PDB file of C-alpha atoms in Angstrom:
ATOM      1  CA  MET A  94     128.947  63.653 109.819  1.00  0.00           C
ATOM      2  CA  ASN A  95     125.442  64.784 108.879  1.00  0.00           C
ATOM      3  CA  THR A  96     124.854  65.508 105.216  1.00  0.00           C
ATOM      4  CA  PRO A  97     121.963  67.612 103.823  1.00  0.00           C
ATOM      5  CA  ALA A  98     120.227  64.389 102.866  1.00  0.00           C
ATOM      6  CA  THR A  99     120.425  62.934 106.351  1.00  0.00           C
ATOM      7  CA  THR A 100     119.373  66.251 107.890  1.00  0.00           C
ATOM      8  CA  ALA A 101     116.332  66.336 105.625  1.00  0.00           C
ATOM      9  CA  ALA A 102     115.543  62.739 106.555  1.00  0.00           C
ATOM     10  CA  VAL A 103     115.723  63.588 110.253  1.00  0.00           C
ATOM     11  CA  ASP A 104     113.422  66.591 109.733  1.00  0.00           C
ATOM     12  CA  ALA A 105     110.961  64.489 107.753  1.00  0.00           C
ATOM     13  CA  SER A 106     110.896  61.764 110.403  1.00  0.00           C
ATOM     14  CA  ALA A 107     110.523  64.194 113.314  1.00  0.00           C
ATOM     15  CA  PRO A 108     107.305  63.838 115.290  1.00  0.00           C
ATOM     16  CA  PRO A 109     104.509  66.332 114.483  1.00  0.00           C
ATOM     17  CA  ARG A 110     104.950  68.100 117.833  1.00  0.00           C
ATOM     18  CA  SER A 111     108.628  68.781 117.060  1.00  0.00           C
ATOM     19  CA  ARG A 112     107.789  70.111 113.593  1.00  0.00           C
ATOM     20  CA  TRP A 113     105.151  72.450 115.043  1.00  0.00           C
ATOM     21  CA  ARG A 114     107.622  73.566 117.684  1.00  0.00           C
ATOM     22  CA  GLY A 115     110.040  74.469 114.906  1.00  0.00           C
ATOM     23  CA  LEU A 116     107.500  76.995 113.594  1.00  0.00           C
ATOM     24  CA  LEU A 117     107.311  78.943 116.859  1.00  0.00           C
ATOM     25  CA  TRP A 118     109.771  81.482 115.444  1.00  0.00           C
ATOM     26  CA  LEU A 119     106.922  82.694 113.214  1.00  0.00           C
ATOM     27  CA  LEU A 120     104.869  83.885 116.181  1.00  0.00           C
ATOM     28  CA  PRO A 121     106.699  87.201 116.820  1.00  0.00           C
ATOM     29  CA  VAL A 122     106.512  88.347 113.211  1.00  0.00           C
ATOM     30  CA  ALA A 123     102.897  87.192 112.908  1.00  0.00           C
ATOM     31  CA  ALA A 124     102.063  89.142 116.069  1.00  0.00           C
ATOM     32  CA  ILE A 125     103.638  92.423 114.911  1.00  0.00           C
ATOM     33  CA  VAL A 126     102.173  92.139 111.398  1.00  0.00           C
ATOM     34  CA  LEU A 127      98.691  91.388 112.735  1.00  0.00           C
ATOM     35  CA  PHE A 128      99.070  94.223 115.241  1.00  0.00           C
ATOM     36  CA  ALA A 129      99.904  96.630 112.425  1.00  0.00           C
ATOM     37  CA  LEU A 130      97.129  95.400 110.130  1.00  0.00           C
ATOM     38  CA  LEU A 131      94.332  95.089 112.693  1.00  0.00           C
ATOM     39  CA  GLY A 132      95.339  97.952 114.979  1.00  0.00           C
ATOM     40  CA  PRO A 133      93.000 100.579 113.444  1.00  0.00           C
ATOM     41  CA  TRP A 134      89.968  98.456 114.391  1.00  0.00           C
ATOM     42  CA  PHE A 135      90.926  98.579 118.085  1.00  0.00           C
ATOM     43  CA  ALA A 136      91.791 102.267 118.389  1.00  0.00           C
ATOM     44  CA  PRO A 137      89.706 103.664 121.282  1.00  0.00           C
ATOM     45  CA  HIS A 138      89.490 107.148 119.716  1.00  0.00           C
ATOM     46  CA  ASP A 139      89.435 108.696 116.290  1.00  0.00           C
ATOM     47  CA  PRO A 140      93.170 109.229 115.584  1.00  0.00           C
ATOM     48  CA  ALA A 141      92.438 112.708 114.188  1.00  0.00           C
ATOM     49  CA  HIS A 142      90.141 113.759 117.064  1.00  0.00           C
ATOM     50  CA  ILE A 143      91.386 116.072 119.841  1.00  0.00           C
ATOM     51  CA  THR A 144      90.813 114.230 123.108  1.00  0.00           C
ATOM     52  CA  ALA A 145      92.860 116.193 125.669  1.00  0.00           C
ATOM     53  CA  ALA A 146      95.220 119.104 126.187  1.00  0.00           C
ATOM     54  CA  PRO A 147      98.525 118.905 124.286  1.00  0.00           C
ATOM     55  CA  TYR A 148     101.173 116.627 125.816  1.00  0.00           C
ATOM     56  CA  SER A 149      98.968 115.525 128.678  1.00  0.00           C
ATOM     57  CA  GLN A 150      98.344 112.260 130.525  1.00  0.00           C
ATOM     58  CA  GLY A 151      94.972 111.106 131.698  1.00  0.00           C
ATOM     59  CA  ALA A 152      92.396 108.353 131.958  1.00  0.00           C
ATOM     60  CA  GLY A 153      91.910 106.575 128.654  1.00  0.00           C
ATOM     61  CA  LEU A 154      95.239 107.896 127.339  1.00  0.00           C
ATOM     62  CA  PRO A 155      97.798 105.164 128.116  1.00  0.00           C
ATOM     63  CA  LEU A 156     100.502 106.890 126.051  1.00  0.00           C
ATOM     64  CA  GLY A 157      99.285 110.442 126.590  1.00  0.00           C
ATOM     65  CA  SER A 158      98.395 112.982 123.913  1.00  0.00           C
ATOM     66  CA  ASP A 159     100.483 114.607 121.196  1.00  0.00           C
ATOM     67  CA  GLY A 160     101.128 118.267 120.499  1.00  0.00           C
ATOM     68  CA  GLU A 161      97.616 118.743 119.131  1.00  0.00           C
ATOM     69  CA  GLY A 162      95.870 116.828 121.909  1.00  0.00           C
ATOM     70  CA  ARG A 163      95.246 113.635 119.923  1.00  0.00           C
ATOM     71  CA  ASP A 164      95.463 110.220 121.579  1.00  0.00           C
ATOM     72  CA  VAL A 165      98.939 108.789 120.891  1.00  0.00           C
ATOM     73  CA  TRP A 166      97.780 105.206 121.518  1.00  0.00           C
ATOM     74  CA  SER A 167      94.973 105.494 118.956  1.00  0.00           C
ATOM     75  CA  ARG A 168      97.332 107.020 116.407  1.00  0.00           C
ATOM     76  CA  PHE A 169      99.907 104.319 117.100  1.00  0.00           C
ATOM     77  CA  LEU A 170      97.326 101.589 116.542  1.00  0.00           C
ATOM     78  CA  SER A 171      96.229 103.247 113.300  1.00  0.00           C
ATOM     79  CA  GLY A 172      99.704 103.996 111.956  1.00  0.00           C
ATOM     80  CA  GLY A 173     101.178 100.555 111.292  1.00  0.00           C
ATOM     81  CA  ARG A 174      99.019  99.346 108.425  1.00  0.00           C
ATOM     82  CA  PRO A 175     100.563 101.534 105.657  1.00  0.00           C
ATOM     83  CA  LEU A 176     104.026 100.447 106.791  1.00  0.00           C
ATOM     84  CA  VAL A 177     103.129  96.809 106.117  1.00  0.00           C
ATOM     85  CA  LEU A 178     100.990  96.931 102.984  1.00  0.00           C
ATOM     86  CA  VAL A 179     102.895  99.498 100.897  1.00  0.00           C
ATOM     87  CA  PRO A 180     106.418  98.082 101.523  1.00  0.00           C
ATOM     88  CA  LEU A 181     105.154  94.549 100.912  1.00  0.00           C
ATOM     89  CA  LEU A 182     103.672  95.569  97.548  1.00  0.00           C
ATOM     90  CA  ALA A 183     106.848  97.481  96.656  1.00  0.00           C
ATOM     91  CA  THR A 184     109.033  94.490  97.566  1.00  0.00           C
ATOM     92  CA  VAL A 185     106.949  92.084  95.468  1.00  0.00           C
ATOM     93  CA  VAL A 186     107.118  94.406  92.433  1.00  0.00           C
ATOM     94  CA  THR A 187     110.858  94.971  92.900  1.00  0.00           C
ATOM     95  CA  THR A 188     111.615  91.265  93.288  1.00  0.00           C
ATOM     96  CA  LEU A 189     109.565  90.260  90.243  1.00  0.00           C
ATOM     97  CA  LEU A 190     111.076  92.934  87.990  1.00  0.00           C
ATOM     98  CA  GLY A 191     114.623  92.317  89.183  1.00  0.00           C
ATOM     99  CA  THR A 192     114.352  88.539  88.885  1.00  0.00           C
ATOM    100  CA  THR A 193     112.915  88.785  85.376  1.00  0.00           C
ATOM    101  CA  THR A 194     115.621  91.117  84.074  1.00  0.00           C
ATOM    102  CA  GLY A 195     118.404  89.211  85.840  1.00  0.00           C
ATOM    103  CA  VAL A 196     117.350  85.794  84.519  1.00  0.00           C
ATOM    104  CA  LEU A 197     116.888  87.163  81.001  1.00  0.00           C
ATOM    105  CA  ALA A 198     120.286  88.870  81.085  1.00  0.00           C
ATOM    106  CA  GLY A 199     122.065  85.788  82.403  1.00  0.00           C
ATOM    107  CA  TYR A 200     120.398  83.377  79.981  1.00  0.00           C
ATOM    108  CA  LEU A 201     120.341  85.459  76.796  1.00  0.00           C
ATOM    109  CA  GLY A 202     123.686  87.189  77.261  1.00  0.00           C
ATOM    110  CA  GLY A 203     125.009  89.337  74.424  1.00  0.00           C
ATOM    111  CA  TRP A 204     123.731  92.858  73.880  1.00  0.00           C
ATOM    112  CA  PHE A 205     120.788  92.366  76.224  1.00  0.00           C
ATOM    113  CA  ASP A 206     123.055  91.385  79.104  1.00  0.00           C
ATOM    114  CA  ALA A 207     125.333  94.366  78.397  1.00  0.00           C
ATOM    115  CA  ALA A 208     122.374  96.780  78.285  1.00  0.00           C
ATOM    116  CA  VAL A 209     120.906  95.479  81.556  1.00  0.00           C
ATOM    117  CA  SER A 210     124.303  95.625  83.274  1.00  0.00           C
ATOM    118  CA  ARG A 211     124.839  99.251  82.224  1.00  0.00           C
ATOM    119  CA  LEU A 212     121.338 100.240  83.309  1.00  0.00           C
ATOM    120  CA  ASP A 213     121.839  98.508  86.659  1.00  0.00           C
ATOM    121  CA  THR A 214     125.126 100.369  87.162  1.00  0.00           C
ATOM    122  CA  LEU A 215     123.404 103.685  86.435  1.00  0.00           C
ATOM    123  CA  LEU A 216     120.526 103.020  88.852  1.00  0.00           C
ATOM    124  CA  LEU A 217     122.877 101.791  91.578  1.00  0.00           C
ATOM    125  CA  ALA A 218     124.442 105.252  91.654  1.00  0.00           C
ATOM    126  CA  LEU A 219     121.124 106.858  92.649  1.00  0.00           C
ATOM    127  CA  PRO A 220     120.704 107.451  96.414  1.00  0.00           C
ATOM    128  CA  PRO A 221     117.335 105.986  97.505  1.00  0.00           C
ATOM    129  CA  ALA A 222     116.499 109.020  99.672  1.00  0.00           C
ATOM    130  CA  LEU A 223     117.139 111.409  96.775  1.00  0.00           C
ATOM    131  CA  VAL A 224     114.996 109.346  94.402  1.00  0.00           C
ATOM    132  CA  LEU A 225     112.215 109.303  96.992  1.00  0.00           C
ATOM    133  CA  LEU A 226     112.355 113.078  97.494  1.00  0.00           C
ATOM    134  CA  VAL A 227     112.300 113.824  93.754  1.00  0.00           C
ATOM    135  CA  LEU A 228     109.305 111.546  93.176  1.00  0.00           C
ATOM    136  CA  LEU A 229     107.449 112.879  96.213  1.00  0.00           C
ATOM    137  CA  HIS A 230     107.889 116.457  95.029  1.00  0.00           C
ATOM    138  CA  GLY A 231     106.787 115.539  91.518  1.00  0.00           C
ATOM    139  CA  TRP A 232     103.970 113.075  92.140  1.00  0.00           C
ATOM    140  CA  GLY A 233     103.028 113.653  95.764  1.00  0.00           C
ATOM    141  CA  TYR A 234     102.498 110.970  98.387  1.00  0.00           C
ATOM    142  CA  ARG A 235     100.716 107.930  96.976  1.00  0.00           C
ATOM    143  CA  THR A 236     101.321 104.225  96.689  1.00  0.00           C
ATOM    144  CA  LEU A 237     102.627 104.492  93.115  1.00  0.00           C
ATOM    145  CA  THR A 238     105.263 107.019  94.216  1.00  0.00           C
ATOM    146  CA  LEU A 239     106.618 104.786  96.983  1.00  0.00           C
ATOM    147  CA  VAL A 240     106.540 101.615  94.870  1.00  0.00           C
ATOM    148  CA  THR A 241     108.382 103.386  92.045  1.00  0.00           C
ATOM    149  CA  ALA A 242     111.043 104.761  94.409  1.00  0.00           C
ATOM    150  CA  VAL A 243     111.657 101.323  95.932  1.00  0.00           C
ATOM    151  CA  ALA A 244     111.695  99.635  92.513  1.00  0.00           C
ATOM    152  CA  LEU A 245     114.097 102.114  90.890  1.00  0.00           C
ATOM    153  CA  THR A 246     116.630 101.703  93.669  1.00  0.00           C
ATOM    154  CA  GLY A 247     116.038  98.003  94.410  1.00  0.00           C
ATOM    155  CA  VAL A 248     115.630  96.330  91.017  1.00  0.00           C
ATOM    156  CA  PRO A 249     119.367  96.648  90.129  1.00  0.00           C
ATOM    157  CA  PHE A 250     120.355  94.723  93.264  1.00  0.00           C
ATOM    158  CA  VAL A 251     117.823  91.953  92.644  1.00  0.00           C
ATOM    159  CA  SER A 252     118.778  91.832  88.964  1.00  0.00           C
ATOM    160  CA  ARG A 253     122.435  91.295  89.777  1.00  0.00           C
ATOM    161  CA  VAL A 254     121.645  88.585  92.298  1.00  0.00           C
ATOM    162  CA  ALA A 255     119.377  86.770  89.810  1.00  0.00           C
ATOM    163  CA  ARG A 256     121.901  87.177  86.978  1.00  0.00           C
ATOM    164  CA  ALA A 257     124.748  85.738  89.063  1.00  0.00           C
ATOM    165  CA  ALA A 258     122.600  82.757  90.080  1.00  0.00           C
ATOM    166  CA  THR A 259     121.516  82.224  86.470  1.00  0.00           C
ATOM    167  CA  LEU A 260     125.113  82.175  85.202  1.00  0.00           C
ATOM    168  CA  GLN A 261     125.877  79.362  87.659  1.00  0.00           C
ATOM    169  CA  ILE A 262     122.963  77.312  86.306  1.00  0.00           C
ATOM    170  CA  VAL A 263     122.778  78.105  82.599  1.00  0.00           C
ATOM    171  CA  HIS A 264     125.512  75.653  81.523  1.00  0.00           C
ATOM    172  CA  SER A 265     124.527  72.852  83.894  1.00  0.00           C
ATOM    173  CA  GLY A 266     123.703  69.405  82.605  1.00  0.00           C
ATOM    174  CA  TYR A 267     119.951  69.536  83.168  1.00  0.00           C
ATOM    175  CA  VAL A 268     119.651  72.844  81.297  1.00  0.00           C
ATOM    176  CA  ASP A 269     121.615  71.425  78.354  1.00  0.00           C
ATOM    177  CA  GLN A 270     119.371  68.357  78.441  1.00  0.00           C
ATOM    178  CA  ALA A 271     116.226  70.500  78.352  1.00  0.00           C
ATOM    179  CA  VAL A 272     117.565  72.407  75.338  1.00  0.00           C
ATOM    180  CA  ALA A 273     118.510  69.144  73.604  1.00  0.00           C
ATOM    181  CA  LEU A 274     114.965  67.841  74.136  1.00  0.00           C
ATOM    182  CA  GLY A 275     113.607  70.864  72.276  1.00  0.00           C
ATOM    183  CA  ASP A 276     112.450  73.153  75.073  1.00  0.00           C
ATOM    184  CA  GLY A 277     112.327  76.792  74.029  1.00  0.00           C
ATOM    185  CA  PRO A 278     114.067  79.641  75.914  1.00  0.00           C
ATOM    186  CA  ALA A 279     110.931  80.573  77.855  1.00  0.00           C
ATOM    187  CA  ALA A 280     110.340  76.989  79.010  1.00  0.00           C
ATOM    188  CA  VAL A 281     113.983  76.540  80.006  1.00  0.00           C
ATOM    189  CA  MET A 282     114.024  79.730  82.050  1.00  0.00           C
ATOM    190  CA  VAL A 283     110.725  79.040  83.817  1.00  0.00           C
ATOM    191  CA  ARG A 284     111.197  75.329  84.490  1.00  0.00           C
ATOM    192  CA  GLU A 285     114.936  74.943  84.926  1.00  0.00           C
ATOM    193  CA  ILE A 286     116.496  78.282  85.865  1.00  0.00           C
ATOM    194  CA  VAL A 287     113.940  80.173  87.958  1.00  0.00           C
ATOM    195  CA  PRO A 288     113.695  77.424  90.642  1.00  0.00           C
ATOM    196  CA  GLY A 289     117.464  77.659  91.044  1.00  0.00           C
ATOM    197  CA  VAL A 290     117.474  81.393  91.722  1.00  0.00           C
ATOM    198  CA  VAL A 291     114.651  81.334  94.284  1.00  0.00           C
ATOM    199  CA  ARG A 292     116.859  81.017  97.366  1.00  0.00           C
ATOM    200  CA  PRO A 293     119.296  83.911  96.651  1.00  0.00           C
ATOM    201  CA  VAL A 294     116.482  86.161  95.416  1.00  0.00           C
ATOM    202  CA  LEU A 295     114.362  85.528  98.506  1.00  0.00           C
ATOM    203  CA  ALA A 296     117.387  86.098 100.717  1.00  0.00           C
ATOM    204  CA  ASP A 297     117.800  89.501  99.109  1.00  0.00           C
ATOM    205  CA  ALA A 298     114.061  90.193  99.410  1.00  0.00           C
ATOM    206  CA  GLY A 299     114.458  90.557 103.174  1.00  0.00           C
ATOM    207  CA  THR A 300     116.824  93.466 102.612  1.00  0.00           C
ATOM    208  CA  ARG A 301     114.506  94.980  99.981  1.00  0.00           C
ATOM    209  CA  LEU A 302     111.593  94.803 102.424  1.00  0.00           C
ATOM    210  CA  ALA A 303     113.572  96.467 105.208  1.00  0.00           C
ATOM    211  CA  ILE A 304     114.579  99.294 102.846  1.00  0.00           C
ATOM    212  CA  ALA A 305     110.990  99.654 101.620  1.00  0.00           C
ATOM    213  CA  ILE A 306     109.763 100.023 105.211  1.00  0.00           C
ATOM    214  CA  ALA A 307     112.471 102.615 105.886  1.00  0.00           C
ATOM    215  CA  LEU A 308     111.625 104.632 102.756  1.00  0.00           C
ATOM    216  CA  THR A 309     107.895 104.531 103.485  1.00  0.00           C
ATOM    217  CA  ALA A 310     108.500 105.700 107.050  1.00  0.00           C
ATOM    218  CA  SER A 311     110.906 108.378 105.780  1.00  0.00           C
ATOM    219  CA  ALA A 312     108.208 109.824 103.532  1.00  0.00           C
ATOM    220  CA  GLY A 313     106.004 110.341 106.577  1.00  0.00           C
ATOM    221  CA  PHE A 314     108.886 111.636 108.689  1.00  0.00           C
ATOM    222  CA  LEU A 315     109.694 114.251 106.030  1.00  0.00           C
ATOM    223  CA  GLY A 316     106.119 115.493 106.030  1.00  0.00           C
ATOM    224  CA  PHE A 317     104.869 113.812 102.855  1.00  0.00           C
ATOM    225  CA  GLY A 318     102.745 111.211 104.630  1.00  0.00           C
ATOM    226  CA  PRO A 319      99.031 110.589 104.134  1.00  0.00           C
ATOM    227  CA  ASP A 320      96.276 112.367 106.056  1.00  0.00           C
ATOM    228  CA  SER A 321      95.876 109.285 108.230  1.00  0.00           C
ATOM    229  CA  PRO A 322      98.662 108.680 110.781  1.00  0.00           C
ATOM    230  CA  ASP A 323     101.653 106.463 110.175  1.00  0.00           C
ATOM    231  CA  TRP A 324     104.572 105.721 112.452  1.00  0.00           C
ATOM    232  CA  GLY A 325     107.018 107.805 110.414  1.00  0.00           C
ATOM    233  CA  SER A 326     104.889 110.938 110.513  1.00  0.00           C
ATOM    234  CA  MET A 327     104.215 110.399 114.240  1.00  0.00           C
ATOM    235  CA  ILE A 328     107.951 110.571 114.993  1.00  0.00           C
ATOM    236  CA  SER A 329     108.246 113.836 113.075  1.00  0.00           C
ATOM    237  CA  GLU A 330     105.127 115.360 114.653  1.00  0.00           C
ATOM    238  CA  ASN A 331     106.157 114.592 118.225  1.00  0.00           C
ATOM    239  CA  MET A 332     109.882 115.389 118.160  1.00  0.00           C
ATOM    240  CA  GLU A 333     109.276 118.922 119.398  1.00  0.00           C
ATOM    241  CA  GLY A 334     107.619 117.697 122.594  1.00  0.00           C
ATOM    242  CA  VAL A 335     109.642 114.535 123.143  1.00  0.00           C
ATOM    243  CA  THR A 336     110.732 115.637 126.619  1.00  0.00           C
ATOM    244  CA  LEU A 337     107.118 116.264 127.650  1.00  0.00           C
ATOM    245  CA  ALA A 338     105.532 113.203 126.024  1.00  0.00           C
ATOM    246  CA  PRO A 339     108.285 110.728 125.053  1.00  0.00           C
ATOM    247  CA  TRP A 340     105.869 107.963 124.048  1.00  0.00           C
ATOM    248  CA  GLY A 341     104.775 109.983 121.025  1.00  0.00           C
ATOM    249  CA  VAL A 342     108.217 109.299 119.561  1.00  0.00           C
ATOM    250  CA  ALA A 343     109.254 106.133 121.390  1.00  0.00           C
ATOM    251  CA  ALA A 344     106.167 104.055 120.484  1.00  0.00           C
ATOM    252  CA  PRO A 345     106.306 104.499 116.684  1.00  0.00           C
ATOM    253  CA  ALA A 346     110.114 104.222 116.656  1.00  0.00           C
ATOM    254  CA  LEU A 347     109.899 100.944 118.585  1.00  0.00           C
ATOM    255  CA  GLY A 348     107.142  99.709 116.282  1.00  0.00           C
ATOM    256  CA  LEU A 349     109.271 100.429 113.211  1.00  0.00           C
ATOM    257  CA  ALA A 350     112.303  98.695 114.683  1.00  0.00           C
ATOM    258  CA  VAL A 351     110.404  95.578 115.761  1.00  0.00           C
ATOM    259  CA  LEU A 352     108.548  95.354 112.437  1.00  0.00           C
ATOM    260  CA  THR A 353     111.701  95.665 110.335  1.00  0.00           C
ATOM    261  CA  VAL A 354     113.856  93.293 112.365  1.00  0.00           C
ATOM    262  CA  SER A 355     111.206  90.613 112.931  1.00  0.00           C
ATOM    263  CA  VAL A 356     110.107  90.455 109.284  1.00  0.00           C
ATOM    264  CA  ASN A 357     113.701  90.301 108.077  1.00  0.00           C
ATOM    265  CA  LEU A 358     114.697  87.567 110.527  1.00  0.00           C
ATOM    266  CA  ALA A 359     111.557  85.551 109.791  1.00  0.00           C
ATOM    267  CA  LEU A 360     112.197  85.666 106.047  1.00  0.00           C
ATOM    268  CA  ASP A 361     115.813  84.576 106.531  1.00  0.00           C
ATOM    269  CA  ARG A 362     114.681  81.691 108.740  1.00  0.00           C
ATOM    270  CA  ALA A 363     111.991  80.682 106.235  1.00  0.00           C
ATOM    271  CA  ILE A 364     114.563  80.578 103.426  1.00  0.00           C
ATOM    272  CA  THR A 365     116.906  78.413 105.466  1.00  0.00           C
ATOM    273  CA  ARG A 366     114.141  76.015 106.449  1.00  0.00           C
ATOM    274  CA  PHE A 367     111.944  75.754 103.363  1.00  0.00           C
ATOM    275  CA  ALA A 368     113.682  77.078 100.231  1.00  0.00           C
ATOM    276  CA  PRO A 369     114.885  74.452  97.756  1.00  0.00           C
TER     277      PRO A 369
END
C-alpha cells in the first residue's frame, strides 16, 4: 500500500515531462484570469460608445449590441478585470485577518479566545448581501466598500478554521520543545503554528474567493457598479432585452460561472498537490 512518503518519492522521481504534464490543470484558470485582466486592451470599440441601434446584430458586433447600442463584445472584454482584482484583494485581506485572529485565539486562549469567539458568532449572523447593501448605501461603490463587506462576513469563518487548526497543534511536542528552548509567543506562532494551519486556511480561501466574486458581481447587478462595465452590471442592464439579444446576459453570466468555478478548483488542486 502506498504511503504519503512513497507517493512523494514517486512524484519526486517522476520525469520532468510527467511533472509538467501534471500542471496542465492550471491552463484553464490561467486562461480565464488572463482573459479577464487583458480583455480591455483587445476591445474593438469603446465600451461606453454607441456603435449601433439597440439590440441589433451587424458586422463588427459578434455578440450584438445592448439596449443603448453599445458593443456587447467590447463591454464583455472590459468587464472581467474588476471581478478578478477586487475579489482577490478582498480574499487576501480576509484570509490574513482571519488567520491572525484565529491563531492568536487558539494559542493565547483565555479572555482573548472568548472575546474572539463571541465576535465571530455575532458576525456570522450577518447576511453577506445585507452587509453589502448597507455599506454600498453608506459609502458608495468603491474598492474599500467591497473589501470591507467581504472581510466582515468572511473573517469569522477563516478565524474559526485557523483556531481549530491551532488547537490541534498548540500542545504538540515540537511546540512544547520550542517553548522549552526559550522561544517567545510570537516566534512560536510564526515558526511552529502558522505553517500547520496553511492547508486548512488555503482550502477555505477558495470559498472566500468565490463569495467575494459573487458579492462584487452582485454590487454591479444591483446598480451600484462603477462607470466602467463589469459582468454583474451587464447582466442587470441587459435583462430587459434578453429575448432580443441573449448574449448580453449569457456572455457575462458564463464568464462569471467559469471564473468562479475554475479559480476554486485550481486552488483546491494546488492545495492538494503543493501544500505542506
